[in-house]
Structure formats: C-alpha cells, structure tokens
Short mmCIF file of C-alpha atoms and ligand atoms in Angstrom, two decimals:
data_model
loop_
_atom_site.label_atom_id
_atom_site.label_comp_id
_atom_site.label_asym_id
_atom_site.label_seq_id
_atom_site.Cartn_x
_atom_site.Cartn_y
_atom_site.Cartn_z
CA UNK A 335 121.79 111.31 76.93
CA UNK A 336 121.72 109.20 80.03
CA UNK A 337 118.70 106.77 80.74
CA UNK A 338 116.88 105.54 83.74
CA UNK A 339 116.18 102.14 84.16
CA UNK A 340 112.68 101.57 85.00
CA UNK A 341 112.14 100.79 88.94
CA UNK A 342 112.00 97.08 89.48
CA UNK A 343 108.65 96.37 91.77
CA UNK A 344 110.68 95.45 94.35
CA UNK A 345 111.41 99.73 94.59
CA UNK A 346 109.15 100.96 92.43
CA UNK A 347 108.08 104.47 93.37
CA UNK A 348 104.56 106.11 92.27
CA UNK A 349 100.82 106.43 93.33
CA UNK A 350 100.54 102.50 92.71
CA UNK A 351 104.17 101.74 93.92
CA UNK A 352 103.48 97.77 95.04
CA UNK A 353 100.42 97.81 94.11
CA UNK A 354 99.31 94.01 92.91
CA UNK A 355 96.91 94.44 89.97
CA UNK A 356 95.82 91.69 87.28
CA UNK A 357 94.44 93.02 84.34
CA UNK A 358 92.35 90.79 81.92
CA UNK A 359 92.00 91.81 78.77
CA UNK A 360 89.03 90.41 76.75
CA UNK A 361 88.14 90.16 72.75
CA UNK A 362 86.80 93.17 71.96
CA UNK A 363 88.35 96.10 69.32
CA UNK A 364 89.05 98.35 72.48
CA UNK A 365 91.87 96.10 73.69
CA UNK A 366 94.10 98.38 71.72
CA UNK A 367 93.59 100.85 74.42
CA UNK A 368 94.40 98.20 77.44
CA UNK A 369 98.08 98.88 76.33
CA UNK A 370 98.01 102.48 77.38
CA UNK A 371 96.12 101.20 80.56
CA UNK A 372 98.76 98.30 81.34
CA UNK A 373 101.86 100.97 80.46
CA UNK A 374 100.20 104.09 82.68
CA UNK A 375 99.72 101.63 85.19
CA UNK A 376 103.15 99.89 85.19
CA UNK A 377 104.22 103.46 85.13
CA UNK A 378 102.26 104.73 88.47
CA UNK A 379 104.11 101.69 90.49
CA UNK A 380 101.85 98.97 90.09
CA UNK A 381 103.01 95.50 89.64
CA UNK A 382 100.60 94.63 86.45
CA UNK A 383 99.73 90.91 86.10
CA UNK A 384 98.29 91.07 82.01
CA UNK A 385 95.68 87.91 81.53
CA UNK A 386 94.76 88.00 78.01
CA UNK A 387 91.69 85.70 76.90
CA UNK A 388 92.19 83.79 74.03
CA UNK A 389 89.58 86.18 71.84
CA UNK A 390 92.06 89.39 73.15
CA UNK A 391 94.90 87.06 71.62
CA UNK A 392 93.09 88.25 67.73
CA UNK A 393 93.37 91.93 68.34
CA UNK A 394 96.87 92.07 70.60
CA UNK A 395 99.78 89.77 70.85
CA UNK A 396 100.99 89.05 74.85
CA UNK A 397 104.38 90.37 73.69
CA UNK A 398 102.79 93.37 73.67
CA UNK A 399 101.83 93.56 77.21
CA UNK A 400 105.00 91.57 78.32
CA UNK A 401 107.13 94.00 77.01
CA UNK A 402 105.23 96.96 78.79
CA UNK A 403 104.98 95.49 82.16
CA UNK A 404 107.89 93.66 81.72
CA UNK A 405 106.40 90.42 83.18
CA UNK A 406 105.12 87.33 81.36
CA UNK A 407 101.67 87.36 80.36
CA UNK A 408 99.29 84.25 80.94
CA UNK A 409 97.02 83.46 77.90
CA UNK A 410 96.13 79.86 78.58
CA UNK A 411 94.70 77.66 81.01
CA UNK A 412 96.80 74.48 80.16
CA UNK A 413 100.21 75.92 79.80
CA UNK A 414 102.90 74.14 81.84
CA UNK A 415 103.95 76.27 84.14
CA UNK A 416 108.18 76.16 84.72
CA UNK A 417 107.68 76.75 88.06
CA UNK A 418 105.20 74.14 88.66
CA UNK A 419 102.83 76.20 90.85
CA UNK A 420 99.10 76.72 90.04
CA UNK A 421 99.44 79.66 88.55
CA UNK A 422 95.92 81.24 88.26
CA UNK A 423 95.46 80.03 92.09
CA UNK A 424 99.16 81.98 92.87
CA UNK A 425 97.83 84.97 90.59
CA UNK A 426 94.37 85.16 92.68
CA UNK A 427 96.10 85.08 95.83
CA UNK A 428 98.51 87.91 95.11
CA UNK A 429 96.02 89.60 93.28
CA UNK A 430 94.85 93.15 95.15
CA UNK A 431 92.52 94.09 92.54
CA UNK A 432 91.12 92.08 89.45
CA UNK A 433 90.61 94.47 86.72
CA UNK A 434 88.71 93.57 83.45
CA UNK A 435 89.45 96.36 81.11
CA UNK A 436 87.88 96.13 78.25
CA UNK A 437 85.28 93.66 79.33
CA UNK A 438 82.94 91.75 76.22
CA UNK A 439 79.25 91.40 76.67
CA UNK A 440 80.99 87.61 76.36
CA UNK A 441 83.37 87.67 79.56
CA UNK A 442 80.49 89.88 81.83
CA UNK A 443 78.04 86.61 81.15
CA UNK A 444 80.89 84.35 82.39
CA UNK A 445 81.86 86.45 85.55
CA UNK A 446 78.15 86.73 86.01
CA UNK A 447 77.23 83.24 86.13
CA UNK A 448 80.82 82.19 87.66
CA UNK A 449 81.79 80.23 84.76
CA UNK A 450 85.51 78.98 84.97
CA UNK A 451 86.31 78.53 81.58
CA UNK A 452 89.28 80.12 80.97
CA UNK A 453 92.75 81.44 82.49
CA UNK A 454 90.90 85.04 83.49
CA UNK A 455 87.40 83.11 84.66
CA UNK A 456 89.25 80.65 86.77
CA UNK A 457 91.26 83.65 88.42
CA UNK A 458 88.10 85.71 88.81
CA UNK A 459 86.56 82.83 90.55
CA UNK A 460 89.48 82.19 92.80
CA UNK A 461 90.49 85.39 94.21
CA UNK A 462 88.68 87.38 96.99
CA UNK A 463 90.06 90.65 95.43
CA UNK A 464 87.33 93.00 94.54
CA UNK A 465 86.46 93.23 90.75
CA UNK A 466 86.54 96.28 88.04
CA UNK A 467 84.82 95.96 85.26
CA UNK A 468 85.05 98.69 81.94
CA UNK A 469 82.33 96.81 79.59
CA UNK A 470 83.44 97.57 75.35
CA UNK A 471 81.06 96.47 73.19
CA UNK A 472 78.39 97.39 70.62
CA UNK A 473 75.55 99.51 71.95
CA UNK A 474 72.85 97.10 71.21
CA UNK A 475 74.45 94.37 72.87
CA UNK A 476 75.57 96.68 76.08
CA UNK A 477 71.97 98.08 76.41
CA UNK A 478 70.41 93.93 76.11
CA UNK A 479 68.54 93.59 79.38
CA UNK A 480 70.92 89.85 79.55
CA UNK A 481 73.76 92.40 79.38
CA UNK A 482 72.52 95.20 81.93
CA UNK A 483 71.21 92.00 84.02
CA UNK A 484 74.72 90.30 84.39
CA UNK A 485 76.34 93.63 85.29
CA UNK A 486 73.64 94.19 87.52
CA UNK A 487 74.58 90.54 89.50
CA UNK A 488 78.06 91.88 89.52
CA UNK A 489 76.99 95.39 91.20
CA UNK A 490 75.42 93.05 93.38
CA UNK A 491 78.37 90.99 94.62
CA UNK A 492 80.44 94.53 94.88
CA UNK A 493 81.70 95.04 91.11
CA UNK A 494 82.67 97.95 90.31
CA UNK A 495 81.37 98.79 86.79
CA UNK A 496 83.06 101.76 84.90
CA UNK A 497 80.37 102.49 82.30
CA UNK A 498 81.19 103.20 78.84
CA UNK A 499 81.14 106.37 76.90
CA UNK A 500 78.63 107.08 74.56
CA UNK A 501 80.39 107.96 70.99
CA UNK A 502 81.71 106.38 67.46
CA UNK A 503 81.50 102.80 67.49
CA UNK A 504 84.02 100.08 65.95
CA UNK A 505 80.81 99.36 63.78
CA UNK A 506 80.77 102.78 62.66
CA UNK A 507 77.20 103.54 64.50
CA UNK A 508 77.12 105.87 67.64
CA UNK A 509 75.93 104.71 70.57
CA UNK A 510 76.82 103.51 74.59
CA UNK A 511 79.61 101.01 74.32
CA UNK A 512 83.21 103.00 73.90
CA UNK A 513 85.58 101.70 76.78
CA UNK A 514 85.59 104.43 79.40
CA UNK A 515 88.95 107.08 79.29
CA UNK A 516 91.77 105.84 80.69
CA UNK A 517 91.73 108.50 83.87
CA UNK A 518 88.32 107.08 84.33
CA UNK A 519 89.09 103.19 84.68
CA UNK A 520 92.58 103.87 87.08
CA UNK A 521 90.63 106.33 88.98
CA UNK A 522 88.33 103.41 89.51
CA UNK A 523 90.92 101.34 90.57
CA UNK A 524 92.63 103.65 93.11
CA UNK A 525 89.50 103.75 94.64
CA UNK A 526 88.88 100.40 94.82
CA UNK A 527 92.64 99.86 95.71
CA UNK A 528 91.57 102.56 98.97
CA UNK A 529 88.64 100.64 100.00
CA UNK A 530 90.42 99.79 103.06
CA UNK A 531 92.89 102.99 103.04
CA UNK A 532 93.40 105.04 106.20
CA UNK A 533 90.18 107.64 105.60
CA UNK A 534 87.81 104.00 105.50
CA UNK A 535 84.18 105.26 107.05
CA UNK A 536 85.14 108.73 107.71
CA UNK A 537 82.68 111.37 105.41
CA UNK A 538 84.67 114.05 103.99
CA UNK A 539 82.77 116.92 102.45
CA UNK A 540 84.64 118.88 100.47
CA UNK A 541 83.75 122.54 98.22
CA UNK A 542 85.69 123.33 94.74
CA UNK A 543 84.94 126.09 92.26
CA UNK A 544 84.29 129.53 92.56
CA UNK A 545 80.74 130.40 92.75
CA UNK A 546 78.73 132.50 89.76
CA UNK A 547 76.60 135.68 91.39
CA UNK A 548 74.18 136.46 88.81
CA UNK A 549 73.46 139.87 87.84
CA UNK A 550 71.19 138.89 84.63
CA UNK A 551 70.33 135.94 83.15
CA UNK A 552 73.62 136.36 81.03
CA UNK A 553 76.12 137.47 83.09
CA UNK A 554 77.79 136.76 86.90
CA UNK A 555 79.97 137.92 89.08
CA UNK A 556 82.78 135.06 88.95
CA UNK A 557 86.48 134.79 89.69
CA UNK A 558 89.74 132.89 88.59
CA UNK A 559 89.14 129.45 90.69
CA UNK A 560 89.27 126.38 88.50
CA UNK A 561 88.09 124.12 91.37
CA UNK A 562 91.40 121.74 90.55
CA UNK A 563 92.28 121.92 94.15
CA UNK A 564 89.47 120.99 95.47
CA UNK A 565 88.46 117.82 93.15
CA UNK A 566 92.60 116.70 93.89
CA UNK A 567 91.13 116.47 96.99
CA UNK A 568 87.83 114.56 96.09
CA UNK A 569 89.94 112.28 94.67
CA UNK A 570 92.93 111.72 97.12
CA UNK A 571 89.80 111.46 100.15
CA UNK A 572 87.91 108.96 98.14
CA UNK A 573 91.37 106.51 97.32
CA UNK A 574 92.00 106.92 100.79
CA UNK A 575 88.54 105.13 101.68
CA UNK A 576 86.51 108.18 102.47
CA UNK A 577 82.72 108.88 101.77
CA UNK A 578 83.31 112.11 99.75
CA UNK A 579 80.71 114.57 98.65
CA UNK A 580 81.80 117.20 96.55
CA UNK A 581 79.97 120.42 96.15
CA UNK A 582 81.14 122.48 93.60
CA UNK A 583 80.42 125.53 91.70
CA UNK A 584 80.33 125.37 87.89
CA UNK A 585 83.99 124.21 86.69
CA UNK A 586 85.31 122.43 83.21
CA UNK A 587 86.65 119.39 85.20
CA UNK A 588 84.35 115.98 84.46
CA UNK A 589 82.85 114.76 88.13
CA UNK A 590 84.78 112.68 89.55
CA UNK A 591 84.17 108.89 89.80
CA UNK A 592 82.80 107.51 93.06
CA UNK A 593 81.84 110.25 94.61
CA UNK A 594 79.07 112.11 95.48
CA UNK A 595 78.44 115.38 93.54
CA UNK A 596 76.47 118.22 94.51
CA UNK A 597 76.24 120.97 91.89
CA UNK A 598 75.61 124.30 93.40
CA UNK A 599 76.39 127.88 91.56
CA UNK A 600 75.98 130.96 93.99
CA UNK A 601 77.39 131.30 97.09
CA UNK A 602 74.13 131.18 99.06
CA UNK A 603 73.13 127.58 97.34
CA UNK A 604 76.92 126.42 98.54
CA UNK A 605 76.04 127.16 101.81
CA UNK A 606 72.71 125.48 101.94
CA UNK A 607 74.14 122.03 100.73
CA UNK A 608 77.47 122.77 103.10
CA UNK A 609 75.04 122.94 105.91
CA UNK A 610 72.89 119.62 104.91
CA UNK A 611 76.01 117.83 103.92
CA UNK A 612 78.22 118.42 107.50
CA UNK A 613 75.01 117.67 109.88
CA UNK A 614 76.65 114.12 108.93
CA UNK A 615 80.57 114.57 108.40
CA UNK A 616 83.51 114.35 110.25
CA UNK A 617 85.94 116.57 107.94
CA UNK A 618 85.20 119.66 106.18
CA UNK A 619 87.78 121.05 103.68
CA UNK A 620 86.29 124.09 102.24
CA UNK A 621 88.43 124.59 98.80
CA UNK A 622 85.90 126.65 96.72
CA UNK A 623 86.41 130.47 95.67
CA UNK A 624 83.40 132.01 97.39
CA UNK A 625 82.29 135.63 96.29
CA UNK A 626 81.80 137.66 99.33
CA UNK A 627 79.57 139.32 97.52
CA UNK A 628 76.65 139.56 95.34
CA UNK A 629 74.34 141.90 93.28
CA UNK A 630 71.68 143.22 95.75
CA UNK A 631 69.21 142.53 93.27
CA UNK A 632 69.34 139.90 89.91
CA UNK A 633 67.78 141.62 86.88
CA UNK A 634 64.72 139.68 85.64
CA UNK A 635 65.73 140.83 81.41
CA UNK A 636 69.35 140.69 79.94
CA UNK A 637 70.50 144.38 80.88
CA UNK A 638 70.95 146.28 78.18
CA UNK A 639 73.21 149.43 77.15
CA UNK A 640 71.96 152.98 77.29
CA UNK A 641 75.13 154.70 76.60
CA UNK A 642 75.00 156.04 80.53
CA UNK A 643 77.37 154.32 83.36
CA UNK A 644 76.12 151.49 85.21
CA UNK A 645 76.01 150.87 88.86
CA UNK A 646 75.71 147.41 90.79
CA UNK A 647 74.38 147.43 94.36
CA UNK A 648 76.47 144.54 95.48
CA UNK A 649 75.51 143.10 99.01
CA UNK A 650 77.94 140.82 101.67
CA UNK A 651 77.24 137.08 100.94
CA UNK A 652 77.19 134.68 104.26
CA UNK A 653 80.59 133.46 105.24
CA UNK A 654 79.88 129.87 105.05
CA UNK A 655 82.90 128.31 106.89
CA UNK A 656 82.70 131.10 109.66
CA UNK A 657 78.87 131.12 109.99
CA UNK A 658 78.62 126.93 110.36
CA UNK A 659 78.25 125.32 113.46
CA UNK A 660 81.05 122.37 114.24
CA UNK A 661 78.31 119.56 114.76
CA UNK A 662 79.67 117.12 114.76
CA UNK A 663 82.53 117.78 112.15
CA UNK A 664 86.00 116.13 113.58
CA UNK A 665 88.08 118.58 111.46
CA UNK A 666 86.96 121.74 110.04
CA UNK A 667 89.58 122.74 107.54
CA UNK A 668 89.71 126.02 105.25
CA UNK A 669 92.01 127.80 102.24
CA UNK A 670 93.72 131.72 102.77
CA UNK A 671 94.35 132.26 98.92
CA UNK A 672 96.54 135.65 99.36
CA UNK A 673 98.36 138.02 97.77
CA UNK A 674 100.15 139.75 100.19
CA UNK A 675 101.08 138.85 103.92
CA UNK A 676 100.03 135.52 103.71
CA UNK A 677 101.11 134.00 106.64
CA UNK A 678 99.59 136.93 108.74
CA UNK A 679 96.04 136.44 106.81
CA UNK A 680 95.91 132.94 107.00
CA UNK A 681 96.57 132.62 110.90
CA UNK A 682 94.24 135.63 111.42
CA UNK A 683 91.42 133.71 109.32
CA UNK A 684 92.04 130.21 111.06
CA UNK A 685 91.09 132.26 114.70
CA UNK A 686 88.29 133.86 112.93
CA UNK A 687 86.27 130.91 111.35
CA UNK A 688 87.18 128.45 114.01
CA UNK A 689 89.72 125.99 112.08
CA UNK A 690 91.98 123.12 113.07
CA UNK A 691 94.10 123.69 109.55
CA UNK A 692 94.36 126.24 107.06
CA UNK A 693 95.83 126.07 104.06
CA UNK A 694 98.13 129.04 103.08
CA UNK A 695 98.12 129.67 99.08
CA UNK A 696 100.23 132.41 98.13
CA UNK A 697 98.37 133.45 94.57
CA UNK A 698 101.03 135.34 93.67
CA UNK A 699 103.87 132.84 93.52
CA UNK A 700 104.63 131.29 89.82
CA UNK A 701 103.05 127.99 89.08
CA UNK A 702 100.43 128.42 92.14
CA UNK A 703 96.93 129.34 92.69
CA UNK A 704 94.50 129.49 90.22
CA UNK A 705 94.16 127.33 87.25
CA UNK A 706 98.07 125.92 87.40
CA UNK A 707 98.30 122.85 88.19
CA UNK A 708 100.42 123.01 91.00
CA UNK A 709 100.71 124.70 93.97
CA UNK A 710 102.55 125.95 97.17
CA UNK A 711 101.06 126.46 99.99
CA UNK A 712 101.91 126.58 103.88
CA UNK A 713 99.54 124.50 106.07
CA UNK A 714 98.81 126.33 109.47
CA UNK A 715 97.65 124.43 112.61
CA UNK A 716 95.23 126.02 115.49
CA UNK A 717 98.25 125.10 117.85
CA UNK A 718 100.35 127.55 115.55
CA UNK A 719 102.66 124.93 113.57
CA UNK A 720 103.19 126.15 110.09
CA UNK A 721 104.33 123.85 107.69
CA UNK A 722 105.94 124.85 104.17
CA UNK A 723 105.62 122.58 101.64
CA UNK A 724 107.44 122.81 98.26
CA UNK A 725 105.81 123.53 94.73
CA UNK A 726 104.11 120.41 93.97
CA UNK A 727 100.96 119.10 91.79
CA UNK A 728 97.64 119.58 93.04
CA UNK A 729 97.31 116.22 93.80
CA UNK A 730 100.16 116.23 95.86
CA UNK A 731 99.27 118.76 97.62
CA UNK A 732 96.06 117.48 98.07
CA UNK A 733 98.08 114.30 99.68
CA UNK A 734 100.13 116.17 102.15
CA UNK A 735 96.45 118.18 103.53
CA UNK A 736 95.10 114.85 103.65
CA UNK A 737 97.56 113.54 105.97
CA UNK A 738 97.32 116.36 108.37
CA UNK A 739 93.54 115.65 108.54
CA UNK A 740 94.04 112.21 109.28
CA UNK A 741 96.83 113.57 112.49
CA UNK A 742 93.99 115.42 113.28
CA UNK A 743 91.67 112.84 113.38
CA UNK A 744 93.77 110.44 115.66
CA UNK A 745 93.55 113.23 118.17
O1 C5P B 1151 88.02 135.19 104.08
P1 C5P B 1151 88.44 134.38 102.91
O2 C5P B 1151 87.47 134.43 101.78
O3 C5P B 1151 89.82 134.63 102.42
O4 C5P B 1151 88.46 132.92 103.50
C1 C5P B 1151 88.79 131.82 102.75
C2 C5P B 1151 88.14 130.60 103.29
O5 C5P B 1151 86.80 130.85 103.72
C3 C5P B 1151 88.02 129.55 102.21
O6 C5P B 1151 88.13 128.28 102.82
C4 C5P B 1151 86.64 129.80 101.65
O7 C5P B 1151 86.12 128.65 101.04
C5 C5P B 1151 85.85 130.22 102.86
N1 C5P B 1151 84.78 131.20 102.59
C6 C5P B 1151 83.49 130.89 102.94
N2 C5P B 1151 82.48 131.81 102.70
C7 C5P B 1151 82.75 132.99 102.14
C8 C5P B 1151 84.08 133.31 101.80
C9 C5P B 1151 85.06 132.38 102.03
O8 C5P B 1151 83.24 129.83 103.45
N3 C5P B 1151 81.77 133.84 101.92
#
C-alpha cells in the first residue's frame, strides 16, 4: 500500500489551500473537539496556526495539535522564541482569520474588554484579521447578561459569533452551551475568509427544494429534489462575498450559516418571495424543483377513502423564472433537469425564459440529479457555448456555475 505525503503549505491543494488561519483554543471540556476542527482544517489546505491558552493546556496537550497541523503550537507568552522574532506580532500579521473555537465565557470577557493577557489575547489585540468566535460553556454562564453583553461588544466590532447548540452538557444538565458542529464553525470561517472574495456586494438570490402542492392538510404533490444543489450554491455565493438569500422549499438540509433564508412551500409562495427578493439583486440562480402544477382546489378535511377512484383537478402553476421581469437582475440563471435530449431542452428553455446560463442536468446519468451528491451537468450560454463539465460534488459544481456568473458579470 503506497502513501501520500501530506501537501506541504507551500502546495497544498483544497478549499482552504493557503489559507492563513490561527486557531485559539481556550479551557473549556469542548477543546476535545478543536482537534477534529484543527485536522479538517489542515486537511481543506489551510495553513493552521494552533494557540492554546494555558487553561486549554488541562484538557489537550500542544503535541496534539502539533502533530495534526504539523506546525509548532504557541502556548506561552514568555517563551524564547529560536528565531528571535515577536512571535504573536509575526502570528497577527500573517494571520487571515483569528478563530476562537471553543471560546470560555473566560476568554469572550478578555477579547471583550481587549485584555492582553495571554499569548491568544495579545494576538487578538494585534491583528486586524476579523475574529470567529464558537462560545462552549455551561448554559447558565452563556445565557449571563455579562456573557451575552461581551459577545454583543464583539458583534459590535464585526465578530462573528457561531452560537452554540442547545443539548447535553459536560455538567450533565441540558441547556445552550455545546460548541457548534464542526460544518458549522468552518462554514463560518469560509465566509469570513470570502468577505473580500470576488462576489463582495453583489446580491445573489438563489431557490433550492422542490415545492409541496397541497391537496389536504396531509398530503402534497412533491417530487425527488433534495435542494443540495441549490444550498452548494448558497454556500459557494456567500464564501465568495455575496449577499445570499436563499428561498427554499421544505428540505432536510440545516439553513445555512450567514445567509438569508426564506422558507416558502408551494410554488405560488416561491414566486412571491422570488419577485420581492430580485426587485434588489443582481444574480438569480433558480435551483429549486418547481411543480408545474397544482390541485385546482386544496381540500379543507383529510380526504378520506370511499372504496371509488379518485380524481385530482390539477391546474398549471406560474412559471416563475419565465414570468419575472429582468429588473434590474445582472444575470438571470436557470436549471434543465432532463431525461432525455438534454442538450436540445436546455437550449430551447434558455430562449424561452430569457437566460444568460442554463445549467444542463442530465437526471438520468449515475451519481447525478436528485439527492446524490454529485452531479454532471453541461452549462449553456445565451451566445450558444456549451460547456461539459465532469461528474463532480455539488459543491463543485456549484463552484464552476459560480464562475460563469461572475464572466457574466464583468460583461
Ligand atoms: O421548464 P422547466 O421546469 O424544466 O424549467 C426549469 C427551470 O425553470 C428551473 O430553473 C426551474 O427552477 C424553473 N421553473 C420555474 N417555474 C416553474 C417551473 C420551473 O421557475 N413553474
């Protein structure tokens, strides 16, 4: 069995590839998890600078953290330094983002009041890169208005706080204090990391799902769309600096951080917040499954059997993309999911609802379309290019569509 050495930073490849991030880790139970963080994080690309406060030093050991980010790891102030640099000043420079993950009611006190007490104070004082914050603590003392009043001075200053979960304490009560998932606290930092990215100030409204035509109050005309698609693309708009809203029919995936949600379940409530959501967006990218049609009339009572066949009037639903004026939207973008002549379709759609781009999703192909998580698609210009691109994940894809809307933006 071969092995591959782990990318030095110098090529490292991934979503974070270069990426400068200091983590400091503070005393609470929950810096267990921070390993997982500093390891998914090393493994995304990022060059992860570990700061460990001297409480964090009781629960974990900084050979821990050295030996997944396979740099030293600075626990103390005082330390001679071999190179005889400053290093918290050299950290805070190179620093792109200054995570504190998990953060103690302690160390949010500190940053608030801009104590520099300690290796991970001093650096948080000295750097101009923005701040994340994932508070771990005991409900009581994360719900004390001193607490909610500190985080609310860091809010101020631009602090991003990742609140935590509600759920089994360390204590062994339940309550608000759990350090948020892991997804949670690196989707904060990609978006923190994209404050600046290439979609900065440009609002990008985008529709997931597939929308729920009632016929009762039980039951709904539905179909196979997991909305995956369409939050990849949330996601990949909002790390790229982009004002997102995201309206979405019901789905299982958790709303994504930093981002504007707008929940919405039939087709005709889509296109209501579609319409107040582009009279103020530049991009469009109209992802959700929506049913072209609907029961001509929702029964009031649960429907019941009577042994004799049932027929449902179903009526055409509004064609949202097709039916909404341009405004002022920049890029109005849409998705052919097909199962036979797919290029044909797609191009014939793109005319038809007046798009710049349509994305081509052959539903048929293995590991594509609906609920996989990956896709292949073909994206289609309005000038007639067509570009293939391979089976990748959602995300991915998500990445490639986003770069074609920013071409089209430059135009
Ligand atoms: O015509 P078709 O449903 O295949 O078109 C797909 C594209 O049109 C998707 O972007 C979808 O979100 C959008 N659409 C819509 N309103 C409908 C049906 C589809 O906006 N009623």
């Amino acid at each position: 069995m071969t092995q591959e050495r782990l990318a030095s930073s110098a090529h490292a490849t991934g979503p974070l590839a270069g990426r400068v991030i200091v983590l400091g880790i503070t005393g609470s139970i929950a810096a267990y998890k921070a390993a997982g963080l500093a390891s998914t994080l090393t493994q995304m690309g990022a060059e992860v600078h570990v700061i460990l406060t001297e409480a964090a030093t009781r629960f974990v050991t900084p050979l821990t953290f050295q030996a997944l980010t396979h740099r030293p790891v600075h626990t103390d102030l005082w330390a001679p330094d071999p190179a005889t640099g400053v290093p918290h000043i050299e950290l805070a420079e190179r620093a792109e983002v200054l995570v504190v993950a998990p953060a103690t009611a302690a160390t949010i006190a500190r940053l608030a009041q801009g104590l520099a007490e300690d290796f991970l104070t001093c650096v948080a004082l000295a750097t101009q890169a923005p701040l994340v914050v994932a508070p771990a603590m005991d409900g009581g003392m994360f719900e004390h208005p001193a607490t909610q009043a500190n985080l609310a001075v860091l809010r101020s200053r631009g602090a991003l706080v990742v609140e935590p979960e509600v759920g089994h304490l360390a204590s062994g009560l339940t309550g608000r204090g759990r350090l948020a998932a892991e997804e949670r606290i690196i989707a904060a930092i990609r978006q923190v990391l994209g404050r600046r990215g290439p979609l900065a100030g440009v609002r990008v409204v985008v529709t997931a799902g597939g929308t729920r035509e009632p016929i009762d109050p039980v039951r709904f005309i539905g179909n196979r769309s997991s909305g995956k698609m369409g939050y990849a693309l949330a996601e990949a708009a909002r790390d790229r600096g982009a004002e997102v809203t995201l309206i979405t029919a019901p789905t299982a995936l958790p709303a994504p951080e930093g981002v504007h949600v707008v929940q919405v379940e039939r087709a005709r409530e889509m296109q209501r917040a579609v319409i107040e959501a582009c009279a103020n967006a530049d991009v469009l990218l109209m992802a959700a499954a929506v049913a072209d049609y609907r029961p001509a009339e929702e029964a009031p009572q649960k429907i019941k059997k009577t042994g004799q066949e049932l027929t449902i009037r179903l009526v055409e639903n509004p064609d949202i993309l097709k039916e909404l004026p341009r405004g002022r939207l920049k890029v109005k973008a849409g998705f052919a999911a097909e199962s036979e002549d797919l290029l044909a379709n797609a191009a014939r759609k793109l005319e038809a609802k007046d798009l710049d781009l349509i994305v081509a999703n052959d539903i048929t192909a293995p590991d594509s379309g609906f609920g996989t998580d990956t896709n292949t698609v073909t994206l289609l210009f309005r000038d007639g290019r067509q570009v293939p691109l391979p089976n990748l994940p959602k995300r991915e894809v998500a990445e490639r569509i986003l770069d074609a809307v920013q071409e089209l933006l430059q135009r």
